[in-house]
Amino acid sequence: MPFSAFFYIVMFMNVLGIETSCDECSVAVVVDGKKILSNIVATQVERHAPWNGVVPEIASRLHVEWIDEVTSRALTEAGVSLADNIDAIAVTFRPGLIGSLLVGLSYAKGLAWSAGKPWVGVDHMMAHLYAPHLEYEIDYPYLGLIVSGGHTILCRVESMEEVTVLGTTIDDACGEAFDKVAKFYNMGYPGGVVLDRLAENGDPTAFRFPEPRLHKGNHRYDVSYSGLKTAAIHQLDQFRSDGAEDSLENIAASFRKAAIDVLVKRVKRAAGDTGINRVVVGGGVSANRYLRKSLTEDESLDSYFPSMALCTDNGAMIAALGYHRLMQGERSGLELNAAARVSGFRRSYP
Ligand code: KG4
Ligand code: ZN
């Protein structure tokens, strides 16, 4: 049966989504890219905490140990069986930690091949961007802001197939800068989450940090976080001499404000230039309270954020984008390989 004909006779499509790009082992069952029947997220956070960061080898080994159990739980919680009720499989194949990606991808290939199901490899960043589509009907075009531990991308999205990158970070990713500052000040792990929580009780004007923008060249929508990160780290002496317990909160609040304000400015600049005021935000940093508040309270913008559970890595967003791709007639073959990076996406994605 031709692939398209296969889907025309399926009334509802149950997609199994598999995500293992970093330190979350997650599998979900989603109906028609919208209704989440299950979304199991087995986090490895505690296993990486002693190192204050994700250790790639530990991450991939844990995925090997956990993936089958997490998949069984996702199927059981959804009340479905792979053979009878799953119509297709979607899996993250890039970008991420290569060892971790390979576990999910190879597992998905094995499942799809043995069960005779169609499957598709999806891009993790695009899946983050697609996450709010699980909960809202969002019209195109819109401005997409994807902010995670490895990427910071501002793009113009005409459709999920037509994405133009307007700006990126030229050095550290936004989430990475949060993680590094948190690590330096021993705030706790995972860094971005802890820093955000501390910042809620701090004074954002206590420390003056440089705006993380570029002064030279054609970087209208780009950002740079390495200067801000270094400036925050260089406040250590003042921080120590202050001695007050609450100065950790103040560092956190001042850093968070500088790191997020520049993103909001970039979004507003792009909205002014393009006339598009619809904004969709995805990626781990979309959980940031100050980013959510700044964009949603801005009345000139119409902003969409994923609910908190769908901000960080999860299988549901993979299943949802997988559904969309499958409906476009896409499917992958066993030769698909994992890729740690997406090269050359400075002006279009991928
Ligand atoms: O999307 P994600 O789960 O994994 C990647 O694709 O990278 O994003 C993880 C990143 C980490 O850098 C983490 O510190 C950051 O998202 N993050 C946050 C918050 N929650 C997670 N950063 C700032 N504020 C938060 N509330
Ligand atoms: Zn992610």
PDB file of N, CA and C and ligand atoms in Angstrom, residues 124 128 148-150 175-176 178-179 192-193 196 283-285 287-288 312-313, ligand 1:
ATOM      1  N   HIS A 124      15.497  17.947  16.967  1.00  0.00           N
ATOM      2  CA  HIS A 124      15.160  18.300  18.347  1.00  0.00           C
ATOM      3  C   HIS A 124      14.770  19.774  18.504  1.00  0.00           C
ATOM      4  N   HIS A 128      11.197  21.376  19.757  1.00  0.00           N
ATOM      5  CA  HIS A 128      10.978  22.366  20.829  1.00  0.00           C
ATOM      6  C   HIS A 128      10.042  23.467  20.334  1.00  0.00           C
ATOM      7  N   SER A 148      17.727  26.941  24.375  1.00  0.00           N
ATOM      8  CA  SER A 148      17.965  25.713  25.131  1.00  0.00           C
ATOM      9  C   SER A 148      19.381  25.722  25.682  1.00  0.00           C
ATOM     10  N   GLY A 149      19.832  24.540  26.107  1.00  0.00           N
ATOM     11  CA  GLY A 149      21.182  24.441  26.649  1.00  0.00           C
ATOM     12  C   GLY A 149      22.251  24.509  25.575  1.00  0.00           C
ATOM     13  N   GLY A 150      21.880  24.222  24.321  1.00  0.00           N
ATOM     14  CA  GLY A 150      22.879  24.197  23.253  1.00  0.00           C
ATOM     15  C   GLY A 150      22.628  25.208  22.151  1.00  0.00           C
ATOM     16  N   GLY A 175      20.949  28.976  27.665  1.00  0.00           N
ATOM     17  CA  GLY A 175      20.857  28.038  28.789  1.00  0.00           C
ATOM     18  C   GLY A 175      22.227  27.660  29.328  1.00  0.00           C
ATOM     19  N   GLU A 176      23.178  27.555  28.422  1.00  0.00           N
ATOM     20  CA  GLU A 176      24.550  27.219  28.815  1.00  0.00           C
ATOM     21  C   GLU A 176      25.121  28.319  29.721  1.00  0.00           C
ATOM     22  N   PHE A 178      23.392  30.330  31.665  1.00  0.00           N
ATOM     23  CA  PHE A 178      22.735  30.151  32.975  1.00  0.00           C
ATOM     24  C   PHE A 178      23.450  29.048  33.759  1.00  0.00           C
ATOM     25  N   ASP A 179      23.693  27.931  33.079  1.00  0.00           N
ATOM     26  CA  ASP A 179      24.303  26.781  33.757  1.00  0.00           C
ATOM     27  C   ASP A 179      25.703  27.108  34.271  1.00  0.00           C
ATOM     28  N   GLY A 192      20.245  26.285  35.423  1.00  0.00           N
ATOM     29  CA  GLY A 192      19.245  27.247  34.944  1.00  0.00           C
ATOM     30  C   GLY A 192      18.021  27.293  35.844  1.00  0.00           C
ATOM     31  N   VAL A 193      17.582  26.128  36.280  1.00  0.00           N
ATOM     32  CA  VAL A 193      16.385  26.025  37.117  1.00  0.00           C
ATOM     33  C   VAL A 193      16.637  26.694  38.471  1.00  0.00           C
ATOM     34  N   ASP A 196      17.104  30.540  38.237  1.00  0.00           N
ATOM     35  CA  ASP A 196      15.803  31.191  38.014  1.00  0.00           C
ATOM     36  C   ASP A 196      15.033  31.295  39.334  1.00  0.00           C
ATOM     37  N   GLY A 283      12.108  25.292  24.030  1.00  0.00           N
ATOM     38  CA  GLY A 283      13.428  24.970  24.582  1.00  0.00           C
ATOM     39  C   GLY A 283      13.435  25.173  26.085  1.00  0.00           C
ATOM     40  N   GLY A 284      14.417  24.567  26.753  1.00  0.00           N
ATOM     41  CA  GLY A 284      14.463  24.577  28.219  1.00  0.00           C
ATOM     42  C   GLY A 284      14.314  25.953  28.843  1.00  0.00           C
ATOM     43  N   VAL A 285      14.916  26.974  28.222  1.00  0.00           N
ATOM     44  CA  VAL A 285      14.875  28.320  28.818  1.00  0.00           C
ATOM     45  C   VAL A 285      13.471  28.933  28.712  1.00  0.00           C
ATOM     46  N   ALA A 287      11.128  27.824  30.083  1.00  0.00           N
ATOM     47  CA  ALA A 287      10.571  27.655  31.436  1.00  0.00           C
ATOM     48  C   ALA A 287      10.923  28.845  32.326  1.00  0.00           C
ATOM     49  N   ASN A 288      11.805  29.711  31.853  1.00  0.00           N
ATOM     50  CA  ASN A 288      12.255  30.828  32.693  1.00  0.00           C
ATOM     51  C   ASN A 288      11.109  31.787  33.009  1.00  0.00           C
ATOM     52  N   THR A 312      11.119  21.579  28.769  1.00  0.00           N
ATOM     53  CA  THR A 312      12.377  20.835  28.669  1.00  0.00           C
ATOM     54  C   THR A 312      12.139  19.559  27.856  1.00  0.00           C
ATOM     55  N   ASP A 313      13.200  18.774  27.682  1.00  0.00           N
ATOM     56  CA  ASP A 313      13.139  17.656  26.744  1.00  0.00           C
ATOM     57  C   ASP A 313      12.045  16.637  27.097  1.00  0.00           C
TER      58      ASP A 313
HETATM   59  O1  KG4 B   1      15.740  22.019  26.023  1.00  0.00           O
HETATM   60  P1  KG4 B   1      16.554  21.526  27.143  1.00  0.00           P
HETATM   61  O2  KG4 B   1      15.855  20.692  28.195  1.00  0.00           O
HETATM   62  O3  KG4 B   1      17.771  20.699  26.610  1.00  0.00           O
HETATM   63  C1  KG4 B   1      18.469  21.103  25.474  1.00  0.00           C
HETATM   64  O4  KG4 B   1      17.932  20.866  24.353  1.00  0.00           O
HETATM   65  O5  KG4 B   1      19.522  21.725  25.655  1.00  0.00           O
HETATM   66  O6  KG4 B   1      17.205  22.804  27.804  1.00  0.00           O
HETATM   67  C2  KG4 B   1      18.045  22.695  28.889  1.00  0.00           C
HETATM   68  C3  KG4 B   1      18.525  24.086  29.234  1.00  0.00           C
HETATM   69  C4  KG4 B   1      19.573  24.073  30.323  1.00  0.00           C
HETATM   70  O7  KG4 B   1      20.630  24.914  29.956  1.00  0.00           O
HETATM   71  C5  KG4 B   1      18.820  24.601  31.512  1.00  0.00           C
HETATM   72  O8  KG4 B   1      19.649  25.281  32.426  1.00  0.00           O
HETATM   73  C6  KG4 B   1      17.849  25.555  30.871  1.00  0.00           C
HETATM   74  O9  KG4 B   1      17.427  24.884  29.713  1.00  0.00           O
HETATM   75  N1  KG4 B   1      16.713  25.845  31.736  1.00  0.00           N
HETATM   76  C7  KG4 B   1      16.475  27.074  32.233  1.00  0.00           C
HETATM   77  C8  KG4 B   1      15.324  26.946  33.037  1.00  0.00           C
HETATM   78  N2  KG4 B   1      14.907  25.647  32.996  1.00  0.00           N
HETATM   79  C9  KG4 B   1      15.779  24.987  32.189  1.00  0.00           C
HETATM   80  N3  KG4 B   1      17.129  28.233  32.075  1.00  0.00           N
HETATM   81  C10 KG4 B   1      16.625  29.312  32.685  1.00  0.00           C
HETATM   82  N4  KG4 B   1      15.533  29.278  33.477  1.00  0.00           N
HETATM   83  C11 KG4 B   1      14.851  28.125  33.677  1.00  0.00           C
HETATM   84  N5  KG4 B   1      13.770  28.094  34.456  1.00  0.00           N
END
